């Protein structure tokens, strides 16, 4: 009885907490383990199943922390699986992420660490990230930042992305990017025009270039790439083989860069 109970407790957690498919797998694994320990191979009998559930219920009654530990273990397993999938997606899309010659770049074009930033010019969290990013580049002159416009917050976001990519044709992408990410109000056409002219952009030329089909094609390509990486919102950063969702502080950025350097 004691030997069977020792086997049953971890299995009971799987049986009670998992879905039907996982329950079936746990039963098969448990039966195999039971056979290895001298028990008859095959599926659990109804009596054995009832005993397992009873052991779990008694254990949870006397020590509820077991449930928290089981849930935490499941959560950690899910996160590990997601991280592995993201690393695989980054590796599969490395050329599009890190080596697209058309992408605008901030910082050192030959830096030893590349950080890819997916952003929407109207995103509040993207705006929140910018001071930390600017300070990072100021402190570390060996970082290359690749910027990926993904306008996901409506028509004015698309307008801003088209303006930014058109500004690149005049060598003014970074200037307009800084201006729009610091903009307090919405990125309406009038606001974009004012910021563009303020940083020395030829507005009539910019307007014409914004209609270039190649710009829309680049935006679509960025959106497909974000989808391939399962990016759920902006900002999202790719550093080495790590995807970092959301705005992070300077200390976190520096830690991520240091880890990427160590990995080479």
PDB file of C-alpha atoms in Angstrom:
ATOM      1  CA  UNK A   1       0.000   0.000   0.000  1.00  0.00           C
ATOM      2  CA  UNK A   2       2.800   2.427   0.928  1.00  0.00           C
ATOM      3  CA  UNK A   3       4.696   1.718  -2.294  1.00  0.00           C
ATOM      4  CA  UNK A   4       1.543   2.300  -4.358  1.00  0.00           C
ATOM      5  CA  UNK A   5       0.835   5.554  -2.475  1.00  0.00           C
ATOM      6  CA  UNK A   6       4.320   6.893  -3.216  1.00  0.00           C
ATOM      7  CA  UNK A   7       3.707   6.297  -6.921  1.00  0.00           C
ATOM      8  CA  UNK A   8       0.152   7.577  -6.814  1.00  0.00           C
ATOM      9  CA  UNK A   9       0.669  11.040  -5.352  1.00  0.00           C
ATOM     10  CA  UNK A  10       2.539  12.680  -8.282  1.00  0.00           C
ATOM     11  CA  UNK A  11       0.246  10.871 -10.688  1.00  0.00           C
ATOM     12  CA  UNK A  12      -2.782  12.092  -8.809  1.00  0.00           C
ATOM     13  CA  UNK A  13      -1.766  15.702  -9.388  1.00  0.00           C
ATOM     14  CA  UNK A  14      -1.555  15.027 -13.125  1.00  0.00           C
ATOM     15  CA  UNK A  15      -4.856  13.191 -13.156  1.00  0.00           C
ATOM     16  CA  UNK A  16      -6.771  15.858 -11.292  1.00  0.00           C
ATOM     17  CA  UNK A  17      -5.168  19.018 -12.708  1.00  0.00           C
ATOM     18  CA  UNK A  18      -4.472  18.081 -16.315  1.00  0.00           C
ATOM     19  CA  UNK A  19      -6.832  17.872 -19.267  1.00  0.00           C
ATOM     20  CA  UNK A  20      -8.225  14.571 -20.607  1.00  0.00           C
ATOM     21  CA  UNK A  21      -5.309  13.917 -22.969  1.00  0.00           C
ATOM     22  CA  UNK A  22      -2.724  14.581 -20.268  1.00  0.00           C
ATOM     23  CA  UNK A  23      -4.688  12.446 -17.828  1.00  0.00           C
ATOM     24  CA  UNK A  24      -4.589   9.544 -20.261  1.00  0.00           C
ATOM     25  CA  UNK A  25      -0.848   9.988 -20.724  1.00  0.00           C
ATOM     26  CA  UNK A  26      -0.324  10.086 -16.958  1.00  0.00           C
ATOM     27  CA  UNK A  27      -2.283   6.868 -16.559  1.00  0.00           C
ATOM     28  CA  UNK A  28      -0.190   5.109 -19.188  1.00  0.00           C
ATOM     29  CA  UNK A  29       3.052   6.374 -17.661  1.00  0.00           C
ATOM     30  CA  UNK A  30       1.872   5.390 -14.195  1.00  0.00           C
ATOM     31  CA  UNK A  31       0.947   1.920 -15.346  1.00  0.00           C
ATOM     32  CA  UNK A  32       4.350   1.502 -16.942  1.00  0.00           C
ATOM     33  CA  UNK A  33       6.080   2.674 -13.773  1.00  0.00           C
ATOM     34  CA  UNK A  34       3.909   0.346 -11.752  1.00  0.00           C
ATOM     35  CA  UNK A  35       4.961  -2.536 -13.965  1.00  0.00           C
ATOM     36  CA  UNK A  36       8.607  -1.613 -13.411  1.00  0.00           C
ATOM     37  CA  UNK A  37       8.031  -1.816  -9.670  1.00  0.00           C
ATOM     38  CA  UNK A  38       6.308  -5.169  -9.790  1.00  0.00           C
ATOM     39  CA  UNK A  39       2.697  -4.099 -10.266  1.00  0.00           C
ATOM     40  CA  UNK A  40       0.669  -5.484 -13.112  1.00  0.00           C
ATOM     41  CA  UNK A  41       1.105  -3.462 -16.340  1.00  0.00           C
ATOM     42  CA  UNK A  42      -1.848  -1.783 -18.011  1.00  0.00           C
ATOM     43  CA  UNK A  43      -4.341   0.954 -17.150  1.00  0.00           C
ATOM     44  CA  UNK A  44      -5.366   1.687 -13.582  1.00  0.00           C
ATOM     45  CA  UNK A  45      -8.477  -0.069 -12.361  1.00  0.00           C
ATOM     46  CA  UNK A  46     -11.399   2.069 -11.155  1.00  0.00           C
ATOM     47  CA  UNK A  47     -10.401   1.172  -7.591  1.00  0.00           C
ATOM     48  CA  UNK A  48      -6.811   2.316  -8.158  1.00  0.00           C
ATOM     49  CA  UNK A  49      -8.009   5.528  -9.799  1.00  0.00           C
ATOM     50  CA  UNK A  50     -10.294   6.228  -6.847  1.00  0.00           C
ATOM     51  CA  UNK A  51      -7.410   5.589  -4.472  1.00  0.00           C
ATOM     52  CA  UNK A  52      -5.185   8.057  -6.362  1.00  0.00           C
ATOM     53  CA  UNK A  53      -7.838  10.783  -6.246  1.00  0.00           C
ATOM     54  CA  UNK A  54      -8.418  10.064  -2.578  1.00  0.00           C
ATOM     55  CA  UNK A  55      -4.706  10.404  -1.805  1.00  0.00           C
ATOM     56  CA  UNK A  56      -4.595  13.743  -3.616  1.00  0.00           C
ATOM     57  CA  UNK A  57      -7.658  15.083  -1.867  1.00  0.00           C
ATOM     58  CA  UNK A  58      -6.256  14.136   1.525  1.00  0.00           C
ATOM     59  CA  UNK A  59      -2.877  15.646   0.662  1.00  0.00           C
ATOM     60  CA  UNK A  60      -4.480  18.912  -0.477  1.00  0.00           C
ATOM     61  CA  UNK A  61      -6.617  19.015   2.668  1.00  0.00           C
ATOM     62  CA  UNK A  62      -3.584  18.688   4.919  1.00  0.00           C
ATOM     63  CA  UNK A  63      -1.179  20.748   2.759  1.00  0.00           C
ATOM     64  CA  UNK A  64      -2.880  23.157   0.288  1.00  0.00           C
ATOM     65  CA  UNK A  65       0.549  24.394  -0.850  1.00  0.00           C
ATOM     66  CA  UNK A  66       0.787  21.248  -3.005  1.00  0.00           C
ATOM     67  CA  UNK A  67      -1.804  22.720  -5.368  1.00  0.00           C
ATOM     68  CA  UNK A  68       0.097  25.999  -5.653  1.00  0.00           C
ATOM     69  CA  UNK A  69       3.305  24.118  -6.358  1.00  0.00           C
ATOM     70  CA  UNK A  70       1.614  21.993  -9.029  1.00  0.00           C
ATOM     71  CA  UNK A  71       0.130  25.052 -10.737  1.00  0.00           C
ATOM     72  CA  UNK A  72       3.480  26.858 -10.577  1.00  0.00           C
ATOM     73  CA  UNK A  73       5.220  23.846 -12.115  1.00  0.00           C
ATOM     74  CA  UNK A  74       2.697  23.786 -14.947  1.00  0.00           C
ATOM     75  CA  UNK A  75       3.143  27.526 -15.492  1.00  0.00           C
ATOM     76  CA  UNK A  76       6.935  27.190 -15.569  1.00  0.00           C
ATOM     77  CA  UNK A  77       6.678  24.351 -18.073  1.00  0.00           C
ATOM     78  CA  UNK A  78       4.423  26.464 -20.315  1.00  0.00           C
ATOM     79  CA  UNK A  79       6.833  29.409 -20.122  1.00  0.00           C
ATOM     80  CA  UNK A  80       9.810  27.194 -20.944  1.00  0.00           C
ATOM     81  CA  UNK A  81       7.965  25.772 -23.947  1.00  0.00           C
ATOM     82  CA  UNK A  82       7.037  29.262 -25.135  1.00  0.00           C
ATOM     83  CA  UNK A  83      10.634  30.490 -24.740  1.00  0.00           C
ATOM     84  CA  UNK A  84      11.918  27.550 -26.791  1.00  0.00           C
ATOM     85  CA  UNK A  85       9.377  28.257 -29.536  1.00  0.00           C
ATOM     86  CA  UNK A  86      10.385  31.929 -29.588  1.00  0.00           C
ATOM     87  CA  UNK A  87      14.090  31.084 -29.845  1.00  0.00           C
ATOM     88  CA  UNK A  88      13.345  28.756 -32.741  1.00  0.00           C
ATOM     89  CA  UNK A  89      11.279  31.460 -34.470  1.00  0.00           C
ATOM     90  CA  UNK A  90      14.060  34.017 -34.015  1.00  0.00           C
ATOM     91  CA  UNK A  91      16.610  31.623 -35.501  1.00  0.00           C
ATOM     92  CA  UNK A  92      14.328  30.824 -38.440  1.00  0.00           C
ATOM     93  CA  UNK A  93      13.826  34.546 -39.187  1.00  0.00           C
ATOM     94  CA  UNK A  94      17.341  35.772 -38.375  1.00  0.00           C
ATOM     95  CA  UNK A  95      17.971  37.316 -41.789  1.00  0.00           C
ATOM     96  CA  UNK A  96      14.739  39.320 -41.761  1.00  0.00           C
ATOM     97  CA  UNK A  97      15.352  40.401 -38.176  1.00  0.00           C
ATOM     98  CA  UNK A  98      19.011  41.322 -38.152  1.00  0.00           C
ATOM     99  CA  UNK A  99      20.271  41.564 -41.729  1.00  0.00           C
ATOM    100  CA  UNK A 100      17.681  43.432 -43.794  1.00  0.00           C
ATOM    101  CA  UNK A 101      19.643  46.237 -45.431  1.00  0.00           C
ATOM    102  CA  UNK A 102      16.473  48.320 -45.886  1.00  0.00           C
ATOM    103  CA  UNK A 103      15.791  48.605 -42.152  1.00  0.00           C
ATOM    104  CA  UNK A 104      16.507  51.915 -40.408  1.00  0.00           C
ATOM    105  CA  UNK A 105      19.253  51.675 -37.800  1.00  0.00           C
ATOM    106  CA  UNK A 106      20.116  53.733 -34.731  1.00  0.00           C
ATOM    107  CA  UNK A 107      23.308  53.582 -32.727  1.00  0.00           C
ATOM    108  CA  UNK A 108      26.430  51.950 -34.127  1.00  0.00           C
ATOM    109  CA  UNK A 109      25.744  50.290 -37.517  1.00  0.00           C
ATOM    110  CA  UNK A 110      28.664  47.929 -36.789  1.00  0.00           C
ATOM    111  CA  UNK A 111      27.859  47.317 -33.150  1.00  0.00           C
ATOM    112  CA  UNK A 112      28.655  43.933 -31.656  1.00  0.00           C
ATOM    113  CA  UNK A 113      25.127  43.537 -30.257  1.00  0.00           C
ATOM    114  CA  UNK A 114      21.983  44.069 -32.328  1.00  0.00           C
ATOM    115  CA  UNK A 115      18.710  44.977 -30.666  1.00  0.00           C
ATOM    116  CA  UNK A 116      15.570  44.862 -32.807  1.00  0.00           C
ATOM    117  CA  UNK A 117      12.678  47.063 -31.680  1.00  0.00           C
ATOM    118  CA  UNK A 118       9.141  46.483 -32.961  1.00  0.00           C
ATOM    119  CA  UNK A 119       7.118  49.610 -32.265  1.00  0.00           C
ATOM    120  CA  UNK A 120       4.058  51.673 -33.099  1.00  0.00           C
ATOM    121  CA  UNK A 121       4.720  55.417 -33.167  1.00  0.00           C
ATOM    122  CA  UNK A 122       1.446  56.074 -31.292  1.00  0.00           C
ATOM    123  CA  UNK A 123       2.042  53.453 -28.591  1.00  0.00           C
ATOM    124  CA  UNK A 124       2.307  54.937 -25.099  1.00  0.00           C
ATOM    125  CA  UNK A 125       4.568  52.143 -23.878  1.00  0.00           C
ATOM    126  CA  UNK A 126       6.853  52.650 -26.878  1.00  0.00           C
ATOM    127  CA  UNK A 127       7.119  56.314 -25.905  1.00  0.00           C
ATOM    128  CA  UNK A 128       7.841  55.264 -22.322  1.00  0.00           C
ATOM    129  CA  UNK A 129      10.710  53.043 -23.510  1.00  0.00           C
ATOM    130  CA  UNK A 130      12.527  55.734 -25.511  1.00  0.00           C
ATOM    131  CA  UNK A 131      14.385  57.555 -22.699  1.00  0.00           C
ATOM    132  CA  UNK A 132      15.879  54.250 -21.522  1.00  0.00           C
ATOM    133  CA  UNK A 133      16.825  53.340 -25.103  1.00  0.00           C
ATOM    134  CA  UNK A 134      18.452  56.750 -25.651  1.00  0.00           C
ATOM    135  CA  UNK A 135      20.444  56.422 -22.429  1.00  0.00           C
ATOM    136  CA  UNK A 136      21.492  52.885 -23.361  1.00  0.00           C
ATOM    137  CA  UNK A 137      22.925  54.103 -26.677  1.00  0.00           C
ATOM    138  CA  UNK A 138      24.619  57.003 -24.902  1.00  0.00           C
ATOM    139  CA  UNK A 139      26.307  54.700 -22.382  1.00  0.00           C
ATOM    140  CA  UNK A 140      27.162  51.900 -24.792  1.00  0.00           C
ATOM    141  CA  UNK A 141      28.516  53.020 -28.182  1.00  0.00           C
ATOM    142  CA  UNK A 142      28.709  49.452 -29.486  1.00  0.00           C
ATOM    143  CA  UNK A 143      24.993  48.700 -29.855  1.00  0.00           C
ATOM    144  CA  UNK A 144      23.111  48.538 -33.138  1.00  0.00           C
ATOM    145  CA  UNK A 145      19.340  49.144 -32.953  1.00  0.00           C
ATOM    146  CA  UNK A 146      17.155  47.974 -35.833  1.00  0.00           C
ATOM    147  CA  UNK A 147      13.720  49.623 -35.960  1.00  0.00           C
ATOM    148  CA  UNK A 148      10.664  47.729 -37.200  1.00  0.00           C
ATOM    149  CA  UNK A 149       7.498  49.784 -37.706  1.00  0.00           C
ATOM    150  CA  UNK A 150       4.351  47.743 -36.987  1.00  0.00           C
ATOM    151  CA  UNK A 151       1.348  50.103 -37.040  1.00  0.00           C
ATOM    152  CA  UNK A 152      -1.259  48.183 -35.021  1.00  0.00           C
ATOM    153  CA  UNK A 153      -3.200  50.993 -33.344  1.00  0.00           C
ATOM    154  CA  UNK A 154      -5.285  52.324 -36.195  1.00  0.00           C
ATOM    155  CA  UNK A 155      -5.137  54.520 -39.325  1.00  0.00           C
ATOM    156  CA  UNK A 156      -2.987  57.237 -37.765  1.00  0.00           C
ATOM    157  CA  UNK A 157      -0.431  54.597 -36.804  1.00  0.00           C
ATOM    158  CA  UNK A 158      -0.255  53.538 -40.451  1.00  0.00           C
ATOM    159  CA  UNK A 159       0.102  57.203 -41.427  1.00  0.00           C
ATOM    160  CA  UNK A 160       2.997  57.647 -38.998  1.00  0.00           C
ATOM    161  CA  UNK A 161       4.770  54.502 -40.220  1.00  0.00           C
ATOM    162  CA  UNK A 162       4.462  55.579 -43.836  1.00  0.00           C
ATOM    163  CA  UNK A 163       5.842  59.019 -42.933  1.00  0.00           C
ATOM    164  CA  UNK A 164       8.781  57.494 -41.068  1.00  0.00           C
ATOM    165  CA  UNK A 165       9.734  55.166 -43.905  1.00  0.00           C
ATOM    166  CA  UNK A 166       9.335  57.980 -46.417  1.00  0.00           C
ATOM    167  CA  UNK A 167      11.575  60.181 -44.233  1.00  0.00           C
ATOM    168  CA  UNK A 168      14.262  57.516 -44.565  1.00  0.00           C
ATOM    169  CA  UNK A 169      14.538  58.457 -48.236  1.00  0.00           C
ATOM    170  CA  UNK A 170      15.654  61.920 -47.088  1.00  0.00           C
ATOM    171  CA  UNK A 171      18.026  60.559 -44.427  1.00  0.00           C
ATOM    172  CA  UNK A 172      15.686  61.810 -41.715  1.00  0.00           C
ATOM    173  CA  UNK A 173      14.189  58.631 -40.299  1.00  0.00           C
ATOM    174  CA  UNK A 174      15.899  58.891 -36.913  1.00  0.00           C
ATOM    175  CA  UNK A 175      15.051  62.586 -36.527  1.00  0.00           C
ATOM    176  CA  UNK A 176      11.359  62.002 -37.270  1.00  0.00           C
ATOM    177  CA  UNK A 177      11.294  58.866 -35.148  1.00  0.00           C
ATOM    178  CA  UNK A 178      12.594  60.822 -32.145  1.00  0.00           C
ATOM    179  CA  UNK A 179      10.085  63.595 -32.793  1.00  0.00           C
ATOM    180  CA  UNK A 180       7.033  61.337 -33.168  1.00  0.00           C
ATOM    181  CA  UNK A 181       7.910  59.190 -30.151  1.00  0.00           C
ATOM    182  CA  UNK A 182       8.127  62.397 -28.097  1.00  0.00           C
ATOM    183  CA  UNK A 183       4.849  63.744 -29.506  1.00  0.00           C
ATOM    184  CA  UNK A 184       2.270  64.432 -26.799  1.00  0.00           C
ATOM    185  CA  UNK A 185      -0.821  64.530 -28.971  1.00  0.00           C
ATOM    186  CA  UNK A 186      -2.021  62.146 -31.656  1.00  0.00           C
ATOM    187  CA  UNK A 187      -0.023  61.563 -34.832  1.00  0.00           C
ATOM    188  CA  UNK A 188      -2.482  63.235 -37.183  1.00  0.00           C
ATOM    189  CA  UNK A 189      -1.325  64.341 -40.604  1.00  0.00           C
ATOM    190  CA  UNK A 190      -1.113  67.945 -39.385  1.00  0.00           C
ATOM    191  CA  UNK A 191       0.997  66.916 -36.394  1.00  0.00           C
ATOM    192  CA  UNK A 192       3.282  64.772 -38.547  1.00  0.00           C
ATOM    193  CA  UNK A 193       3.700  67.646 -41.013  1.00  0.00           C
ATOM    194  CA  UNK A 194       4.619  70.040 -38.222  1.00  0.00           C
ATOM    195  CA  UNK A 195       7.209  67.646 -36.767  1.00  0.00           C
ATOM    196  CA  UNK A 196       8.585  66.762 -40.190  1.00  0.00           C
ATOM    197  CA  UNK A 197       9.106  70.387 -41.159  1.00  0.00           C
ATOM    198  CA  UNK A 198      10.589  71.144 -37.742  1.00  0.00           C
ATOM    199  CA  UNK A 199      13.366  68.559 -38.292  1.00  0.00           C
ATOM    200  CA  UNK A 200      14.085  69.771 -41.822  1.00  0.00           C
ATOM    201  CA  UNK A 201      12.099  67.330 -43.963  1.00  0.00           C
ATOM    202  CA  UNK A 202      10.822  68.367 -47.392  1.00  0.00           C
ATOM    203  CA  UNK A 203       7.077  67.898 -46.763  1.00  0.00           C
ATOM    204  CA  UNK A 204       5.804  67.820 -50.390  1.00  0.00           C
ATOM    205  CA  UNK A 205       8.435  65.195 -51.223  1.00  0.00           C
ATOM    206  CA  UNK A 206       7.578  63.235 -48.095  1.00  0.00           C
ATOM    207  CA  UNK A 207       3.882  63.252 -49.051  1.00  0.00           C
ATOM    208  CA  UNK A 208       4.703  61.834 -52.481  1.00  0.00           C
ATOM    209  CA  UNK A 209       7.040  59.190 -51.075  1.00  0.00           C
ATOM    210  CA  UNK A 210       4.450  58.085 -48.515  1.00  0.00           C
ATOM    211  CA  UNK A 211       2.337  56.788 -51.416  1.00  0.00           C
ATOM    212  CA  UNK A 212       5.156  54.631 -52.791  1.00  0.00           C
ATOM    213  CA  UNK A 213       3.867  51.006 -52.865  1.00  0.00           C
ATOM    214  CA  UNK A 214       7.257  49.803 -51.612  1.00  0.00           C
ATOM    215  CA  UNK A 215       6.594  51.488 -48.269  1.00  0.00           C
ATOM    216  CA  UNK A 216       3.342  49.634 -47.740  1.00  0.00           C
ATOM    217  CA  UNK A 217       5.136  46.432 -48.734  1.00  0.00           C
ATOM    218  CA  UNK A 218       7.761  47.038 -46.028  1.00  0.00           C
ATOM    219  CA  UNK A 219       5.079  47.617 -43.410  1.00  0.00           C
ATOM    220  CA  UNK A 220       3.327  44.413 -44.452  1.00  0.00           C
ATOM    221  CA  UNK A 221       6.626  42.534 -44.232  1.00  0.00           C
ATOM    222  CA  UNK A 222       7.217  43.847 -40.697  1.00  0.00           C
ATOM    223  CA  UNK A 223       3.739  42.779 -39.648  1.00  0.00           C
ATOM    224  CA  UNK A 224       4.264  39.272 -41.039  1.00  0.00           C
ATOM    225  CA  UNK A 225       7.548  39.018 -39.179  1.00  0.00           C
ATOM    226  CA  UNK A 226       5.893  40.114 -35.933  1.00  0.00           C
ATOM    227  CA  UNK A 227       3.224  37.482 -36.486  1.00  0.00           C
ATOM    228  CA  UNK A 228       5.855  34.784 -37.096  1.00  0.00           C
ATOM    229  CA  UNK A 229       7.429  35.671 -33.736  1.00  0.00           C
ATOM    230  CA  UNK A 230       3.981  35.705 -32.079  1.00  0.00           C
ATOM    231  CA  UNK A 231       4.462  39.291 -30.929  1.00  0.00           C
ATOM    232  CA  UNK A 232       1.268  40.327 -29.161  1.00  0.00           C
ATOM    233  CA  UNK A 233       1.826  44.082 -28.785  1.00  0.00           C
ATOM    234  CA  UNK A 234       4.304  46.934 -28.774  1.00  0.00           C
ATOM    235  CA  UNK A 235       6.992  47.529 -27.885  1.00  0.00           C
ATOM    236  CA  UNK A 236       8.711  44.178 -28.356  1.00  0.00           C
ATOM    237  CA  UNK A 237      12.478  43.759 -28.357  1.00  0.00           C
ATOM    238  CA  UNK A 238      14.621  41.003 -29.802  1.00  0.00           C
ATOM    239  CA  UNK A 239      18.101  40.802 -28.283  1.00  0.00           C
ATOM    240  CA  UNK A 240      20.179  37.838 -29.367  1.00  0.00           C
ATOM    241  CA  UNK A 241      17.840  34.859 -29.164  1.00  0.00           C
ATOM    242  CA  UNK A 242      15.524  36.477 -26.594  1.00  0.00           C
ATOM    243  CA  UNK A 243      12.162  38.151 -27.186  1.00  0.00           C
ATOM    244  CA  UNK A 244      11.296  40.763 -24.561  1.00  0.00           C
ATOM    245  CA  UNK A 245       7.699  42.052 -24.583  1.00  0.00           C
ATOM    246  CA  UNK A 246       6.793  45.478 -23.214  1.00  0.00           C
ATOM    247  CA  UNK A 247       8.682  48.532 -22.010  1.00  0.00           C
ATOM    248  CA  UNK A 248      11.645  47.706 -19.768  1.00  0.00           C
ATOM    249  CA  UNK A 249      13.942  49.932 -17.736  1.00  0.00           C
ATOM    250  CA  UNK A 250      17.569  50.806 -18.410  1.00  0.00           C
ATOM    251  CA  UNK A 251      18.964  48.258 -15.953  1.00  0.00           C
ATOM    252  CA  UNK A 252      17.055  45.466 -17.694  1.00  0.00           C
ATOM    253  CA  UNK A 253      18.262  46.611 -21.106  1.00  0.00           C
ATOM    254  CA  UNK A 254      21.868  46.652 -19.937  1.00  0.00           C
ATOM    255  CA  UNK A 255      21.492  43.169 -18.437  1.00  0.00           C
ATOM    256  CA  UNK A 256      20.016  41.803 -21.666  1.00  0.00           C
ATOM    257  CA  UNK A 257      22.790  43.347 -23.743  1.00  0.00           C
ATOM    258  CA  UNK A 258      25.467  41.916 -21.406  1.00  0.00           C
ATOM    259  CA  UNK A 259      23.890  38.454 -21.668  1.00  0.00           C
ATOM    260  CA  UNK A 260      23.791  38.710 -25.472  1.00  0.00           C
ATOM    261  CA  UNK A 261      27.480  39.650 -25.516  1.00  0.00           C
ATOM    262  CA  UNK A 262      28.410  36.692 -23.336  1.00  0.00           C
ATOM    263  CA  UNK A 263      26.571  34.324 -25.657  1.00  0.00           C
ATOM    264  CA  UNK A 264      28.441  35.832 -28.573  1.00  0.00           C
TER     265      UNK A 264
END
